[in-house]
Amino acid sequence: MQKYFKNLKILWQQLRNRSITMQHRLMLYFLSIVSVILGILLFALAIMGIFSFSEQQLGQSLSMGLDRSVGQITEQIDYINAQGIKLSNQVSTELSYLLQKNDLSFQDLNDNPAYIEELQQSVYSSLNTTLELCECSGAYIILDITTNSSLSNAAESRSGLYLRRTSVNDCNPVFSETALFRGIKEVARKNKLELHNRWNMEFNTKKMPFYQELRENPPSRAVDSYFWTKKMTLTGTWEEVAFLVVPIIGNQGEFYGVCGIELSSLYFRLAYPSADSKFGTLVTVLAPYKENILHLSQGLCGAERGGKFTEIPLHSNPTRQLQVYTADGCRYFGLHQDVSISAPQMGDIQWTVAVLLSTANYQSYTARRRLIVFTLFIILLLILIAVSVFLSRRYVQPITQRIQAIQSGNINCDTSTGLSELDELLQFLQTQKQNISMDKNELPEGIQEMFDSFIERTKDLTDAERNILGYYINGYQIAEIPELAYISMSTVRKHNRSIYEKLEVSSRDELMLYIDLLRRCGRIDDITFHQTT
């Protein structure tokens, strides 16, 4: 490498002196050819994707997005879980106080609207505070009692309170309005609440299967029994929600009902908008994951630019650093990480946070990137070709011009050709033309050495190669040699390549220049002598 840079330095210095040797000029010419070859090679490698790090960069972007989403979701869910357990304890305390104060059992509250209204009024404050503190769309309390046990659906109808936000579009719990979705109207009137347009006084627990399961198998402690449900359609509405369910347990282990918090699909989409990246938009998903299937229809999906995220099962397959999720007509790159959002013993659902990117967005990015790379390489290639053409012309043009001058006998040494050997030779020939007597030993030192070296190299030619050289010396063209030598044109070209290599010339023009100059200097017989021996 050091020798290479040293040669470049010598070339630059000689260029500044306006006259360099043919050897170094030829070296510069070959360097330009090598540059073109390297440019073509780099272009081919780029087309094959050797220099593409898009997938690695995508993996890093998805990993960062996943870490961010996991952190945000787990922090939100952990806080909601804590508030849900706290609400369960507060309702249990209020209920125990009411029963003790009125010397009642829990079942005595059935068919007693006055006590039920008093209980709802007493727990309203705790429920409303929970709704205000949590990033959620609603909060509820279901009590295992009813105001009228004689009704036909009394077994599924249960009293309680359900507060919902009516303006979740801003995802701002401070300024959002609250409506009574389930509960006694008097509670809404006293607390200046609007009734929801789908209001009912009691819950239909038939539409809430988790309630029936807890009622049939009541847990012993609320703190060990909370869990999140899969997404379901909220009764009487078009909205889809997931519930945190926390049992309400009395001091003696009595099952009083359940309470919890609601996360709607709309709230989740607004709370987790699509994240911009150079590859496209990243979508956050909280969904059950089982047997390599991400069940989007059972989970909550963040917003996707351009519309609602396609909620269908996505099958995941590992590929290098990424996961590829596929479904009918859909394909996504992504990463996912399991999270624990329910109590350990209630973990029949494995929840997963995933970050997904549409492969169409990724392919659009890579197509733009390849176009840029393609354009840059084309420009580089054109520049290298232009430089090579320019340098080759600068090398060949002075030689061809002087050959024509020599052939016409019009030798002019007033201007320099930029090639020191050629300038020296032309000066010699001009002197010879003026009838200045000069024998072989009186040649300029540089020319003498150049001719001696050339003649010495002819000794390395084979008999067949000497025969071809002889035809050139006698003035024959390359097209005439196959017939004269009884060989094919491909054989002639093969001998030509060998002759050029051994005599250290780059073309037939340069070879004929040597022959013409030797003839003019009276040394052509030195070559013919070696040819015939």
XYZ file of C-alpha atoms in Angstrom:
533
model
C 0.000 0.000 0.000
C 2.847 2.375 0.842
C 4.471 1.634 -2.519
C 1.148 2.314 -4.250
C 0.812 5.776 -2.703
C 4.473 6.481 -3.481
C 3.827 5.726 -7.156
C 0.810 8.026 -7.136
C 2.956 10.802 -5.671
C 5.543 10.318 -8.425
C 2.794 10.420 -11.047
C 1.448 13.695 -9.671
C 4.870 15.321 -9.625
C 5.557 14.260 -13.199
C 2.167 15.469 -14.348
C 2.977 18.864 -12.910
C 6.187 18.862 -14.981
C 4.066 18.234 -18.116
C 6.178 15.306 -19.275
C 6.010 11.781 -17.865
C 7.295 8.445 -19.019
C 5.089 6.158 -21.076
C 5.386 3.565 -18.305
C 3.787 5.798 -15.692
C 1.214 7.136 -18.154
C 0.246 3.574 -18.978
C 0.021 2.855 -15.262
C -2.427 5.712 -14.839
C -4.429 4.391 -17.773
C -4.741 0.959 -16.172
C -5.705 2.526 -12.852
C -8.643 4.165 -14.586
C -9.660 0.800 -16.054
C -9.470 -0.783 -12.603
C -11.685 2.017 -11.273
C -14.316 1.200 -13.889
C -14.146 -2.494 -13.029
C -14.514 -1.714 -9.318
C -17.463 0.541 -10.051
C -19.215 -2.201 -12.022
C -18.459 -4.707 -9.247
C -19.868 -2.425 -6.566
C -22.952 -1.836 -8.675
C -23.525 -5.590 -9.043
C -23.080 -6.136 -5.309
C -25.564 -3.385 -4.533
C -28.146 -4.893 -6.906
C -27.731 -8.254 -5.135
C -28.316 -6.537 -1.776
C -24.852 -7.198 -0.343
C -24.688 -3.713 1.121
C -28.299 -3.657 2.315
C -28.678 -3.304 6.064
C -32.400 -2.492 5.922
C -33.518 -5.629 7.756
C -31.014 -5.072 10.546
C -32.103 -1.441 10.865
C -35.755 -2.500 10.811
C -35.053 -4.977 13.607
C -33.473 -2.224 15.679
C -36.394 0.128 15.022
C -38.946 -2.548 15.955
C -36.953 -3.481 19.063
C -36.916 0.127 20.241
C -40.631 0.476 19.484
C -41.397 -2.752 21.342
C -39.428 -1.690 24.420
C -41.269 1.616 24.451
C -44.714 0.001 24.038
C -44.055 -2.714 26.631
C -42.935 -0.080 29.117
C -45.981 2.129 28.532
C -48.536 -0.682 28.562
C -47.168 -2.514 31.603
C -46.962 0.749 33.541
C -50.560 1.598 32.623
C -51.925 -1.899 33.322
C -50.041 -2.270 36.621
C -51.504 1.015 37.823
C -55.001 0.010 36.701
C -54.631 -3.352 38.453
C -53.582 -1.638 41.668
C -56.543 0.769 41.487
C -58.912 -2.116 40.729
C -57.754 -4.039 43.818
C -58.039 -0.871 45.879
C -61.584 -0.328 44.604
C -62.518 -3.902 45.538
C -61.303 -3.360 49.100
C -63.157 -0.029 49.384
C -66.435 -1.524 48.141
C -66.043 -4.459 50.529
C -65.466 -2.037 53.428
C -68.462 0.135 52.511
C -70.672 -2.908 52.112
C -69.606 -4.412 55.436
C -70.240 -1.083 57.172
C -73.755 -0.815 55.673
C -74.648 -4.363 56.697
C -73.288 -3.940 60.208
C -74.993 -0.564 60.683
C -78.390 -1.920 59.689
C -77.871 -5.384 61.168
C -78.417 -7.038 57.802
C -76.973 -9.939 55.914
C -75.825 -9.484 52.347
C -78.793 -11.414 50.965
C -81.170 -9.113 52.875
C -80.338 -6.422 50.334
C -82.265 -8.301 47.630
C -85.644 -6.701 46.837
C -84.677 -3.673 48.951
C -84.212 -0.682 46.595
C -83.631 1.790 49.424
C -80.623 -0.064 50.826
C -79.298 -0.746 47.306
C -79.546 2.965 46.465
C -77.790 3.857 49.740
C -75.030 1.355 48.949
C -74.577 2.729 45.410
C -74.408 6.258 46.775
C -71.770 5.220 49.307
C -69.500 3.512 46.722
C -70.011 6.110 43.966
C -67.200 8.337 45.234
C -64.664 5.465 45.201
C -65.772 4.376 41.719
C -65.601 7.913 40.300
C -62.159 8.514 41.850
C -60.892 5.279 40.264
C -62.193 6.403 36.871
C -60.515 9.805 37.207
C -57.166 8.376 38.321
C -56.846 5.655 35.690
C -56.141 5.886 31.985
C -59.261 3.990 30.990
C -62.664 4.369 29.373
C -64.870 3.168 32.231
C -65.157 1.655 35.727
C -67.841 -0.615 37.174
C -69.126 -2.452 40.266
C -71.415 -5.466 40.001
C -73.077 -6.625 43.252
C -74.556 -10.083 43.631
C -77.998 -8.691 44.485
C -81.045 -7.455 42.566
C -83.872 -5.013 43.260
C -86.572 -7.419 42.096
C -85.958 -11.146 42.432
C -89.416 -11.987 41.090
C -88.576 -11.039 37.524
C -88.059 -13.794 34.961
C -84.446 -12.805 34.330
C -83.635 -12.156 37.996
C -80.955 -14.861 38.024
C -78.870 -12.909 35.481
C -79.884 -9.356 36.487
C -77.537 -7.801 39.037
C -77.399 -4.384 40.625
C -74.366 -2.136 40.465
C -72.762 0.993 39.099
C -71.056 1.523 35.751
C -69.479 4.851 34.862
C -68.190 5.503 31.343
C -66.375 8.383 29.676
C -68.430 10.008 26.956
C -65.567 11.816 25.177
C -62.583 9.507 24.987
C -61.509 11.041 21.685
C -59.050 13.290 23.510
C -57.794 10.537 25.847
C -57.733 13.160 28.598
C -59.292 11.947 31.865
C -59.155 15.426 33.408
C -61.587 17.070 30.993
C -63.630 14.058 29.837
C -67.306 13.844 30.764
C -68.830 10.924 32.639
C -72.176 9.190 32.071
C -74.049 6.561 34.097
C -74.211 3.388 32.008
C -75.635 1.110 34.727
C -77.142 2.058 38.114
C -80.067 3.730 39.805
C -81.191 7.002 38.226
C -81.242 8.759 41.581
C -77.455 8.291 41.809
C -77.063 10.111 38.508
C -79.370 12.925 39.608
C -77.647 13.508 42.943
C -74.165 13.471 41.348
C -75.210 15.526 38.318
C -74.477 12.805 35.806
C -76.003 12.262 32.420
C -77.553 8.907 31.641
C -75.846 6.974 28.882
C -77.960 6.552 25.735
C -77.842 2.788 26.376
C -78.575 3.044 30.103
C -80.082 0.193 32.084
C -80.628 -0.001 35.810
C -78.971 -3.414 36.267
C -76.338 -5.585 34.590
C -77.184 -8.565 32.425
C -74.514 -10.965 33.700
C -75.469 -13.522 31.047
C -73.496 -11.351 28.623
C -70.549 -11.355 31.061
C -69.442 -14.992 31.365
C -66.558 -14.143 33.704
C -69.097 -13.119 36.343
C -70.837 -16.494 36.326
C -67.500 -18.316 36.650
C -66.470 -16.284 39.701
C -69.902 -16.649 41.262
C -69.786 -20.439 40.947
C -66.158 -20.667 42.124
C -65.563 -17.646 44.364
C -61.905 -16.956 45.205
C -60.643 -16.398 48.713
C -58.723 -13.164 48.105
C -59.146 -10.384 45.573
C -55.434 -9.624 45.349
C -54.751 -13.141 44.004
C -57.725 -13.384 41.659
C -57.803 -10.370 39.339
C -57.585 -10.933 35.581
C -58.219 -9.321 32.190
C -60.829 -10.622 29.787
C -60.496 -10.996 26.063
C -62.074 -8.254 24.016
C -65.875 -8.465 23.802
C -68.751 -6.346 22.534
C -70.284 -4.184 25.253
C -73.931 -5.050 25.841
C -76.318 -2.817 23.946
C -73.571 -0.979 22.013
C -71.267 -1.418 19.022
C -68.191 -0.777 21.176
C -65.585 -3.444 21.905
C -63.947 -3.505 25.326
C -61.638 -5.552 27.545
C -62.367 -5.725 31.302
C -60.194 -5.895 34.367
C -62.147 -8.152 36.722
C -61.487 -8.052 40.485
C -63.709 -10.065 42.854
C -65.249 -8.325 45.881
C -64.717 -10.542 48.894
C -66.126 -9.987 52.407
C -64.294 -10.329 55.699
C -65.596 -13.866 56.090
C -64.833 -14.830 52.502
C -68.317 -13.998 51.185
C -68.642 -13.317 47.467
C -70.185 -9.863 47.115
C -69.665 -9.440 43.378
C -66.955 -8.024 41.102
C -65.564 -4.651 40.187
C -63.034 -3.441 37.710
C -62.053 -1.165 34.878
C -62.875 -1.034 31.189
C -60.468 -0.410 28.313
C -62.302 0.163 25.047
C -60.789 -0.442 21.617
C -61.373 3.204 20.751
C -59.580 4.408 23.879
C -56.638 2.067 23.235
C -56.321 3.213 19.609
C -56.252 6.825 20.677
C -53.896 6.173 23.594
C -51.441 4.263 21.351
C -51.305 6.028 17.981
C -49.149 4.687 15.188
C -45.481 5.591 15.598
C -43.646 7.016 12.611
C -40.415 5.424 11.444
C -38.429 5.671 8.233
C -39.833 2.255 7.266
C -43.484 3.243 7.799
C -45.911 3.335 10.715
C -45.501 0.973 13.671
C -48.670 -0.374 15.289
C -48.866 -1.414 18.962
C -50.951 -4.473 19.865
C -51.977 -6.035 23.197
C -53.471 -9.429 22.417
C -53.545 -13.104 23.485
C -50.777 -15.218 21.976
C -51.120 -18.976 21.724
C -49.437 -21.618 19.556
C -47.640 -19.045 17.393
C -50.890 -17.217 16.686
C -51.443 -13.584 17.636
C -55.214 -13.253 18.150
C -55.865 -9.641 17.215
C -59.637 -10.081 17.300
C -59.397 -10.911 21.032
C -57.052 -8.076 21.974
C -56.597 -4.342 21.690
C -54.926 -2.766 18.673
C -53.358 0.655 18.465
C -54.202 3.060 15.681
C -52.942 2.412 12.184
C -52.628 5.307 9.776
C -55.166 4.984 7.033
C -57.828 3.136 9.024
C -58.563 0.462 11.584
C -56.042 -2.286 11.990
C -57.036 -5.589 10.412
C -58.180 -7.677 13.370
C -57.592 -11.257 12.268
C -55.398 -14.064 13.609
C -51.771 -13.538 12.576
C -49.495 -16.575 12.435
C -45.922 -15.748 13.423
C -42.818 -17.350 11.933
C -39.254 -16.508 13.014
C -36.977 -15.141 10.298
C -33.501 -13.920 11.234
C -33.901 -11.052 13.692
C -37.609 -10.472 12.998
C -40.942 -12.223 13.239
C -43.131 -12.438 10.157
C -46.866 -12.447 10.871
C -49.084 -13.728 8.087
C -52.823 -14.045 7.489
C -55.150 -14.073 4.510
C -53.984 -11.197 2.339
C -51.939 -9.658 5.166
C -48.262 -9.802 6.020
C -46.378 -7.912 8.703
C -42.898 -7.683 10.137
C -42.784 -7.356 13.886
C -41.607 -8.355 17.307
C -43.559 -9.378 20.388
C -42.942 -9.872 24.096
C -45.055 -11.691 26.682
C -46.400 -9.573 29.543
C -48.113 -10.511 32.812
C -51.236 -8.403 33.309
C -53.299 -10.850 35.355
C -52.666 -12.553 38.685
C -50.307 -15.547 38.315
C -52.927 -18.186 39.167
C -55.399 -16.558 36.771
C -53.027 -16.775 33.816
C -55.038 -18.976 31.451
C -54.528 -16.268 28.809
C -50.973 -15.406 27.731
C -50.986 -11.735 26.859
C -48.420 -10.321 24.472
C -47.394 -6.844 23.421
C -46.440 -6.708 19.755
C -45.186 -4.005 17.405
C -46.097 -4.567 13.758
C -45.136 -2.999 10.453
C -46.876 -3.695 7.173
C -44.534 -5.396 4.701
C -45.972 -3.115 1.990
C -44.577 -0.089 3.849
C -41.210 -1.809 4.286
C -41.026 -2.789 0.619
C -41.873 0.772 -0.391
C -38.969 2.039 1.738
C -36.500 -0.512 0.357
C -37.604 0.258 -3.203
C -36.891 3.964 -2.673
C -33.551 3.141 -1.076
C -32.517 0.863 -3.932
C -33.487 3.534 -6.442
C -31.218 6.024 -4.674
C -28.345 3.514 -4.544
C -28.923 2.595 -8.191
C -28.848 6.262 -9.230
C -25.662 6.960 -7.256
C -23.882 3.971 -8.762
C -24.972 4.949 -12.264
C -23.576 8.436 -11.713
C -20.343 6.984 -10.276
C -20.035 4.574 -13.196
C -20.538 7.329 -15.754
C -17.922 9.484 -14.023
C -15.406 6.619 -13.987
C -16.050 5.850 -17.640
C -15.635 9.505 -18.574
C -12.368 9.720 -16.629
C -11.090 6.538 -18.288
C -11.960 7.812 -21.776
C -10.306 11.136 -21.059
C -7.093 9.564 -19.730
C -6.904 6.994 -22.503
C -7.282 9.699 -25.131
C -4.634 11.789 -23.448
C -2.333 8.765 -23.627
C -3.098 7.546 -27.154
C -3.675 10.808 -29.012
C -0.066 12.159 -28.849
C 1.278 8.834 -30.083
C -1.089 8.573 -33.043
C -0.476 12.203 -34.009
C 3.312 11.750 -33.985
C 3.051 8.486 -35.934
C 1.177 10.350 -38.653
C 3.801 13.125 -38.546
C 6.617 10.591 -38.883
C 4.868 8.850 -41.792
C 4.356 12.138 -43.607
C 7.932 13.265 -42.875
C 6.643 16.403 -41.173
C 8.462 16.248 -37.843
C 8.021 19.255 -35.590
C 9.759 19.399 -32.237
C 8.669 22.882 -31.303
C 5.860 21.587 -29.061
C 6.037 18.876 -26.410
C 3.878 15.755 -26.651
C 3.909 15.212 -22.883
C 5.812 11.920 -23.325
C 9.519 12.324 -22.632
C 10.688 9.309 -24.714
C 8.616 10.360 -27.714
C 9.822 13.976 -27.508
C 13.436 12.777 -27.362
C 12.944 10.418 -30.295
C 11.305 13.079 -32.456
C 14.182 15.398 -31.783
C 16.580 12.695 -32.895
C 14.616 12.000 -36.079
C 14.516 15.669 -36.942
C 18.275 15.792 -36.553
C 18.576 12.735 -38.774
C 16.343 14.350 -41.371
C 18.756 17.264 -41.573
C 21.414 14.790 -42.722
C 23.331 14.823 -39.502
C 25.414 11.721 -39.540
C 24.845 9.487 -36.550
C 25.679 5.835 -36.074
C 23.955 3.496 -33.686
C 26.149 4.349 -30.761
C 25.343 8.054 -31.140
C 21.658 7.609 -30.316
C 20.436 9.522 -27.235
C 20.917 7.510 -24.090
C 17.173 7.157 -23.378
C 16.382 6.007 -26.941
C 19.382 3.645 -27.005
C 18.200 1.946 -23.810
C 14.597 1.772 -25.031
C 15.645 0.101 -28.351
C 18.101 -2.268 -26.688
C 15.440 -3.355 -24.186
C 12.874 -3.895 -26.938
C 15.288 -5.914 -29.111
C 16.321 -7.981 -26.095
C 12.689 -8.862 -25.377
C 12.239 -10.219 -28.917
C 14.543 -13.087 -27.939
C 11.733 -14.456 -25.738
C 9.415 -14.949 -28.715
C 8.701 -18.443 -29.968
C 9.300 -19.362 -33.614
C 5.596 -18.963 -34.380
C 5.496 -15.574 -32.700
C 8.632 -14.441 -34.568
C 6.957 -15.508 -37.778
C 3.892 -13.330 -37.001
C 6.175 -10.421 -36.052
C 7.977 -10.856 -39.356
C 4.757 -10.367 -41.272
C 4.171 -7.104 -39.392
C 7.723 -5.955 -40.167
C 7.136 -6.720 -43.863
C 4.004 -4.523 -43.860
C 1.245 -7.137 -43.844
C -2.085 -6.433 -42.113
C -3.547 -8.749 -39.504
C -6.341 -9.880 -41.866
C -3.735 -11.186 -44.364
C -1.729 -13.287 -41.919
C -4.087 -16.350 -41.553
C -3.824 -17.091 -45.278
C -0.065 -16.500 -45.397
C 0.739 -18.535 -42.276
C -1.949 -21.227 -42.833
C -3.470 -20.662 -39.392
C -6.834 -19.403 -38.085
C -7.588 -15.811 -37.076
C -8.102 -16.912 -33.438
C -4.583 -18.366 -33.473
C -3.245 -15.074 -34.850
C -4.972 -13.162 -32.055
C -3.576 -15.600 -29.499
C -0.033 -15.018 -30.847
C -0.699 -11.255 -30.833
C -1.573 -11.288 -27.139
C 1.571 -13.219 -26.371
C 3.712 -10.881 -28.523
C 2.251 -7.761 -26.828
C 2.853 -9.231 -23.391
C 6.439 -10.302 -24.060
C 7.399 -7.072 -25.856
C 5.530 -4.976 -23.216
C 3.375 -3.056 -25.670
C -0.330 -2.330 -25.224
C -1.523 -2.376 -28.838
C -0.577 -3.040 -32.472
C -0.198 0.726 -33.006
C 2.481 0.866 -30.329
C 4.217 -2.214 -31.823
C 4.235 -0.661 -35.308
C 5.613 2.550 -33.797
C 8.608 0.616 -32.447
C 9.108 -1.131 -35.801
C 8.929 2.132 -37.765
C 11.304 3.908 -35.384
C 13.818 1.056 -35.449
C 13.708 1.036 -39.227
C 14.335 4.795 -39.383
C 17.231 4.461 -36.933
C 18.765 1.605 -38.909
C 18.234 -1.075 -36.255
C 15.420 -3.094 -37.811
C 17.895 -5.758 -38.904
C 18.576 -6.508 -35.233
C 15.030 -7.828 -34.979
C 15.077 -9.705 -38.279
C 18.378 -11.329 -37.271
C 16.830 -12.734 -34.126
C 13.814 -13.748 -36.090
C 15.784 -15.957 -38.499
C 18.131 -17.616 -36.030
